[in-house]
Structure formats: C-alpha cells, structure tokens
C-alpha cells in the first residue's frame, strides 16, 4: 500500500498546473466503464508428480470476472496520458477435480477493488485515437468465499475450502481505441492483460492445510479483461 500511496501522490502532482509554462497542454477526462473477462491460475510448483492432482488447486484453474467503476485520465498534449481507474468486480476461480471416481468443482470467489495506474501513448486516428498503456495494477479483496460442489446427489467432500484474502500487484498492458462521439464525449474500448507479480509459485505458499480444511489465496496468475465505457473531456477554462 505504501507503493500505491506514492504513485497516487505523484499522479496528483502531475495533475497540478505548472506556473509559467505553456509548452504542454494538460487535459482531464472522467467517465464510467464496465469490465468483464477471464482469470487463469497456472499449475503450481512443488507437486510430487503428475499424479499429484487432487483437491487444493493443485493444477491449472480458470474462471471469470465482471464489474465496473470510474476512470480518470490526464492527457499530456495529444500523445501521452496517465489513467487511473477505480473498479469493483466479482471474480471467480475454479477447478474440476475427480476424487474416488466422483467429480467435484472447487471454487473461490471474491469481490475485488482494482486500481490500475497506466502510462499511455496515444496515436490519433480518423475516428478518434488508438492507445497503448502499461503500468502497475493493485487488487484488494473486499470479501471472499470458497466452496466444493458435486453434481452427485447427497455426496459431500470432507475437506472444506476457505478463500484467503490477499492483496496483489500486477503488471498490466492495455490496447485500446477511443471513438469521438462529439460534445466532449468519447466511447472507449480496451483490452487488458495483467500478470500477477505477487502470486507465489510453490503449492505450499498458495494453499494452507489445517485439519480437514484448506485455505487458498485469492490470486490469479493472469487476468484478461475487456472494458467498455464513456468518458467526458472536461473543457479547459478560457482566459
């Protein structure tokens, strides 16, 4: 969180007007966006072998996410920009497991606050602008739960699953298009991919066993998201 506070402070300093310079025009935009996409957690290290594939997210897992929130962008001339989003999403990660011939689905889900801080390069095109962005993205779980379900009637697994809430820091890359709608409005379409730099690779660090229960960290290895939103370009004051 210290890193996040430092980056936010630096962003605020960039947004302040610089007295005595007219070299670069600063513009601000605000808006709302919807987000959806997929999650992927890679097979952990430290397994005993190919047959070590039981419960406890001991292999590849996948899932989905959806949500939305607010976005702010500081544009530096026509080329550069800094974007900060405050997004809330419901995120699910699950895995199919067979135990003693019975199929189970182990799942963890969480409500996450996502705060990406992206440094962007804009390229004007005929209908608006194309952009490429990269930067850190912080995720903070607000709530979480785990479950193990089976389609077999009246059959339950003795092991109980819990979701451990942990913060993550990702390196996120964005490709996007902003379409000019007129009246200072833009339609933004973006694709993002984020790699989680804080997820441990060892199974012993991802999953903690205690008696008949086990706890799984609420982290993905990769996040893939598509965003669609509308931004309003704040008019600049005229002298």
Short mmCIF file of C-alpha atoms in Angstrom, two decimals:
data_model
loop_
_atom_site.label_atom_id
_atom_site.label_comp_id
_atom_site.label_asym_id
_atom_site.label_seq_id
_atom_site.Cartn_x
_atom_site.Cartn_y
_atom_site.Cartn_z
CA UNK A 1 0.00 0.00 0.00
CA UNK A 2 2.97 2.31 0.52
CA UNK A 3 3.85 1.97 -3.17
CA UNK A 4 0.24 2.74 -4.12
CA UNK A 5 0.19 5.90 -1.99
CA UNK A 6 3.48 7.08 -3.52
CA UNK A 7 2.18 6.58 -7.08
CA UNK A 8 -1.10 8.34 -6.33
CA UNK A 9 0.78 11.30 -4.85
CA UNK A 10 2.99 11.51 -7.94
CA UNK A 11 -0.10 11.43 -10.15
CA UNK A 12 -1.67 14.31 -8.22
CA UNK A 13 1.49 16.35 -8.66
CA UNK A 14 1.35 15.76 -12.41
CA UNK A 15 -2.24 16.97 -12.48
CA UNK A 16 -1.39 20.32 -10.90
CA UNK A 17 -0.92 23.28 -13.26
CA UNK A 18 2.68 24.27 -13.79
CA UNK A 19 3.03 28.02 -13.43
CA UNK A 20 4.92 29.80 -16.12
CA UNK A 21 4.96 27.05 -18.74
CA UNK A 22 2.79 26.80 -21.82
CA UNK A 23 4.77 24.07 -23.57
CA UNK A 24 2.39 21.21 -22.79
CA UNK A 25 -1.40 21.28 -22.69
CA UNK A 26 -2.95 19.22 -19.89
CA UNK A 27 -6.50 17.90 -20.31
CA UNK A 28 -8.65 15.90 -17.91
CA UNK A 29 -11.40 13.37 -18.58
CA UNK A 30 -13.65 11.37 -16.29
CA UNK A 31 -16.09 8.57 -17.00
CA UNK A 32 -17.58 5.22 -16.19
CA UNK A 33 -16.74 1.80 -17.56
CA UNK A 34 -17.99 -1.78 -17.49
CA UNK A 35 -15.48 -4.63 -17.28
CA UNK A 36 -15.56 -8.36 -17.91
CA UNK A 37 -13.11 -11.10 -18.70
CA UNK A 38 -11.29 -14.25 -17.68
CA UNK A 39 -8.96 -15.49 -14.94
CA UNK A 40 -6.17 -18.06 -15.15
CA UNK A 41 -4.06 -19.60 -12.39
CA UNK A 42 -1.07 -21.66 -13.56
CA UNK A 43 -0.15 -25.03 -12.13
CA UNK A 44 1.99 -24.51 -9.03
CA UNK A 45 5.48 -25.83 -8.41
CA UNK A 46 6.36 -28.25 -5.63
CA UNK A 47 3.98 -31.08 -6.57
CA UNK A 48 5.16 -34.65 -6.03
CA UNK A 49 4.49 -35.68 -9.64
CA UNK A 50 1.90 -35.90 -12.46
CA UNK A 51 -0.44 -37.93 -10.24
CA UNK A 52 -0.44 -35.19 -7.58
CA UNK A 53 -3.59 -33.65 -9.00
CA UNK A 54 -6.15 -33.72 -6.20
CA UNK A 55 -8.01 -31.01 -4.35
CA UNK A 56 -6.28 -27.83 -3.27
CA UNK A 57 -5.91 -26.12 -6.67
CA UNK A 58 -3.02 -28.46 -7.49
CA UNK A 59 -3.18 -27.71 -11.21
CA UNK A 60 -4.29 -25.13 -13.77
CA UNK A 61 -7.51 -23.29 -12.90
CA UNK A 62 -9.71 -20.80 -14.72
CA UNK A 63 -12.65 -18.52 -14.16
CA UNK A 64 -14.33 -15.25 -15.00
CA UNK A 65 -14.93 -11.74 -13.66
CA UNK A 66 -17.35 -8.85 -14.21
CA UNK A 67 -17.90 -5.41 -12.72
CA UNK A 68 -17.36 -1.73 -13.40
CA UNK A 69 -16.37 1.60 -11.93
CA UNK A 70 -14.89 5.03 -12.51
CA UNK A 71 -11.99 6.12 -14.67
CA UNK A 72 -9.85 9.28 -14.75
CA UNK A 73 -7.35 10.28 -17.43
CA UNK A 74 -4.80 13.07 -17.52
CA UNK A 75 -3.74 13.77 -21.10
CA UNK A 76 -0.42 15.40 -21.81
CA UNK A 77 -0.81 17.02 -25.19
CA UNK A 78 -2.07 14.73 -27.94
CA UNK A 79 0.44 11.95 -27.36
CA UNK A 80 0.80 10.97 -23.70
CA UNK A 81 -1.70 10.19 -20.93
CA UNK A 82 -1.96 8.85 -17.41
CA UNK A 83 -5.03 6.79 -16.49
CA UNK A 84 -6.24 5.79 -13.02
CA UNK A 85 -9.29 3.57 -12.57
CA UNK A 86 -11.27 2.57 -9.50
CA UNK A 87 -13.08 -0.65 -10.42
CA UNK A 88 -15.07 -3.15 -8.39
CA UNK A 89 -15.57 -6.65 -9.72
CA UNK A 90 -16.79 -10.10 -8.78
CA UNK A 91 -14.04 -12.59 -9.60
CA UNK A 92 -14.27 -16.40 -9.71
CA UNK A 93 -11.55 -19.05 -9.98
CA UNK A 94 -12.44 -22.73 -10.18
CA UNK A 95 -11.07 -26.16 -10.96
CA UNK A 96 -12.61 -29.54 -11.75
CA UNK A 97 -11.29 -32.43 -9.64
CA UNK A 98 -12.08 -36.16 -9.51
CA UNK A 99 -11.81 -37.84 -6.11
CA UNK A 100 -12.50 -41.60 -5.82
CA UNK A 101 -14.42 -41.53 -9.09
CA UNK A 102 -16.59 -38.56 -8.07
CA UNK A 103 -16.33 -35.23 -9.91
CA UNK A 104 -16.08 -32.05 -7.84
CA UNK A 105 -15.76 -28.36 -8.57
CA UNK A 106 -13.60 -26.42 -6.13
CA UNK A 107 -14.15 -22.70 -6.36
CA UNK A 108 -13.05 -19.46 -4.74
CA UNK A 109 -14.78 -16.15 -5.44
CA UNK A 110 -14.06 -12.63 -4.25
CA UNK A 111 -15.24 -9.06 -4.52
CA UNK A 112 -12.18 -7.08 -5.59
CA UNK A 113 -11.25 -3.42 -5.75
CA UNK A 114 -8.90 -2.89 -8.72
CA UNK A 115 -6.75 0.23 -9.11
CA UNK A 116 -4.71 0.30 -12.34
CA UNK A 117 -2.30 3.19 -12.92
CA UNK A 118 -1.37 3.14 -16.61
CA UNK A 119 1.07 5.31 -18.53
CA UNK A 120 -0.29 5.57 -22.08
CA UNK A 121 0.80 6.51 -25.57
CA UNK A 122 -1.94 7.92 -27.80
CA UNK A 123 -1.92 7.79 -31.60
CA UNK A 124 -4.59 9.98 -33.29
CA UNK A 125 -6.60 8.17 -35.96
CA UNK A 126 -9.52 9.25 -38.12
CA UNK A 127 -12.30 8.21 -35.72
CA UNK A 128 -10.52 9.13 -32.50
CA UNK A 129 -7.32 7.74 -31.05
CA UNK A 130 -5.53 4.44 -30.58
CA UNK A 131 -3.68 3.92 -27.31
CA UNK A 132 -1.14 1.63 -25.71
CA UNK A 133 -0.66 1.59 -21.96
CA UNK A 134 1.43 -0.16 -19.32
CA UNK A 135 1.74 0.14 -15.57
CA UNK A 136 1.03 -1.39 -12.16
CA UNK A 137 -2.41 -2.59 -11.12
CA UNK A 138 -3.35 -3.19 -7.50
CA UNK A 139 -6.12 -5.55 -6.36
CA UNK A 140 -7.62 -5.51 -2.86
CA UNK A 141 -10.15 -8.22 -1.86
CA UNK A 142 -13.19 -6.82 -0.07
CA UNK A 143 -14.93 -10.16 0.55
CA UNK A 144 -14.37 -13.79 -0.40
CA UNK A 145 -15.70 -17.32 -0.08
CA UNK A 146 -14.83 -20.87 -1.10
CA UNK A 147 -16.91 -23.91 -1.98
CA UNK A 148 -16.55 -27.51 -3.14
CA UNK A 149 -19.59 -28.80 -5.07
CA UNK A 150 -20.57 -32.01 -6.80
CA UNK A 151 -23.38 -32.94 -9.19
CA UNK A 152 -23.72 -36.28 -7.41
CA UNK A 153 -26.76 -36.20 -5.06
CA UNK A 154 -26.18 -36.44 -1.32
CA UNK A 155 -22.41 -36.61 -1.72
CA UNK A 156 -20.09 -34.18 0.03
CA UNK A 157 -16.33 -33.97 0.41
CA UNK A 158 -14.96 -34.00 3.94
CA UNK A 159 -12.40 -31.30 3.10
CA UNK A 160 -13.71 -27.75 3.47
CA UNK A 161 -12.29 -24.87 1.44
CA UNK A 162 -11.73 -21.27 2.52
CA UNK A 163 -10.61 -18.24 0.50
CA UNK A 164 -7.70 -16.30 1.98
CA UNK A 165 -7.89 -12.58 1.15
CA UNK A 166 -4.54 -11.23 -0.04
CA UNK A 167 -3.58 -8.12 -1.99
CA UNK A 168 -1.88 -8.44 -5.37
CA UNK A 169 0.28 -6.27 -7.61
CA UNK A 170 0.09 -6.89 -11.35
CA UNK A 171 1.94 -5.58 -14.37
CA UNK A 172 -0.84 -4.66 -16.80
CA UNK A 173 -0.70 -3.91 -20.53
CA UNK A 174 -3.55 -2.23 -22.42
CA UNK A 175 -4.54 -1.82 -26.06
CA UNK A 176 -7.50 0.44 -26.76
CA UNK A 177 -9.49 2.62 -29.10
CA UNK A 178 -11.31 5.83 -28.17
CA UNK A 179 -14.05 6.92 -30.55
CA UNK A 180 -15.02 10.59 -30.67
CA UNK A 181 -18.77 10.97 -30.08
CA UNK A 182 -18.83 14.79 -30.12
CA UNK A 183 -19.87 17.15 -27.29
CA UNK A 184 -16.64 16.27 -25.44
CA UNK A 185 -17.70 12.62 -25.17
CA UNK A 186 -15.67 9.52 -26.09
CA UNK A 187 -16.53 5.84 -26.30
CA UNK A 188 -13.61 3.80 -25.00
CA UNK A 189 -12.94 0.14 -25.86
CA UNK A 190 -9.95 -1.54 -24.19
CA UNK A 191 -8.27 -4.92 -23.86
CA UNK A 192 -6.04 -5.56 -20.85
CA UNK A 193 -3.78 -8.38 -19.74
CA UNK A 194 -2.21 -8.43 -16.30
CA UNK A 195 0.49 -10.68 -14.84
CA UNK A 196 0.43 -11.15 -11.07
CA UNK A 197 3.92 -10.48 -9.71
CA UNK A 198 2.92 -11.31 -6.12
CA UNK A 199 1.46 -14.80 -6.55
CA UNK A 200 3.83 -17.42 -5.07
CA UNK A 201 4.85 -20.28 -7.33
CA UNK A 202 5.03 -23.05 -4.68
CA UNK A 203 1.92 -25.00 -3.78
CA UNK A 204 2.89 -24.79 -0.09
CA UNK A 205 2.65 -20.98 -0.30
CA UNK A 206 -0.61 -20.87 -2.27
CA UNK A 207 -2.57 -23.39 -0.18
CA UNK A 208 -2.54 -23.88 3.60
CA UNK A 209 -3.95 -27.08 5.11
CA UNK A 210 -5.36 -27.25 8.64
CA UNK A 211 -7.05 -30.50 9.66
CA UNK A 212 -9.87 -31.26 7.24
CA UNK A 213 -9.93 -27.73 5.76
CA UNK A 214 -7.65 -25.87 3.39
CA UNK A 215 -7.25 -22.18 2.57
CA UNK A 216 -6.46 -20.89 -0.95
CA UNK A 217 -5.08 -17.42 -1.67
CA UNK A 218 -7.43 -15.24 -3.79
CA UNK A 219 -4.92 -14.70 -6.59
CA UNK A 220 -4.75 -15.36 -10.32
CA UNK A 221 -1.58 -15.75 -12.36
CA UNK A 222 -3.07 -13.86 -15.32
CA UNK A 223 -6.08 -11.56 -15.61
CA UNK A 224 -7.63 -10.79 -19.02
CA UNK A 225 -10.20 -8.01 -19.21
CA UNK A 226 -12.28 -6.15 -21.79
CA UNK A 227 -13.60 -2.71 -20.86
CA UNK A 228 -16.26 -0.54 -22.48
CA UNK A 229 -17.05 2.93 -21.20
CA UNK A 230 -17.85 6.57 -21.88
CA UNK A 231 -15.52 9.44 -20.97
CA UNK A 232 -16.22 13.16 -20.71
CA UNK A 233 -13.43 15.57 -21.62
CA UNK A 234 -13.53 18.45 -19.15
CA UNK A 235 -13.44 21.77 -21.09
CA UNK A 236 -10.40 23.90 -20.41
CA UNK A 237 -11.01 27.36 -18.94
CA UNK A 238 -10.53 30.23 -21.37
CA UNK A 239 -8.79 33.44 -20.40
#
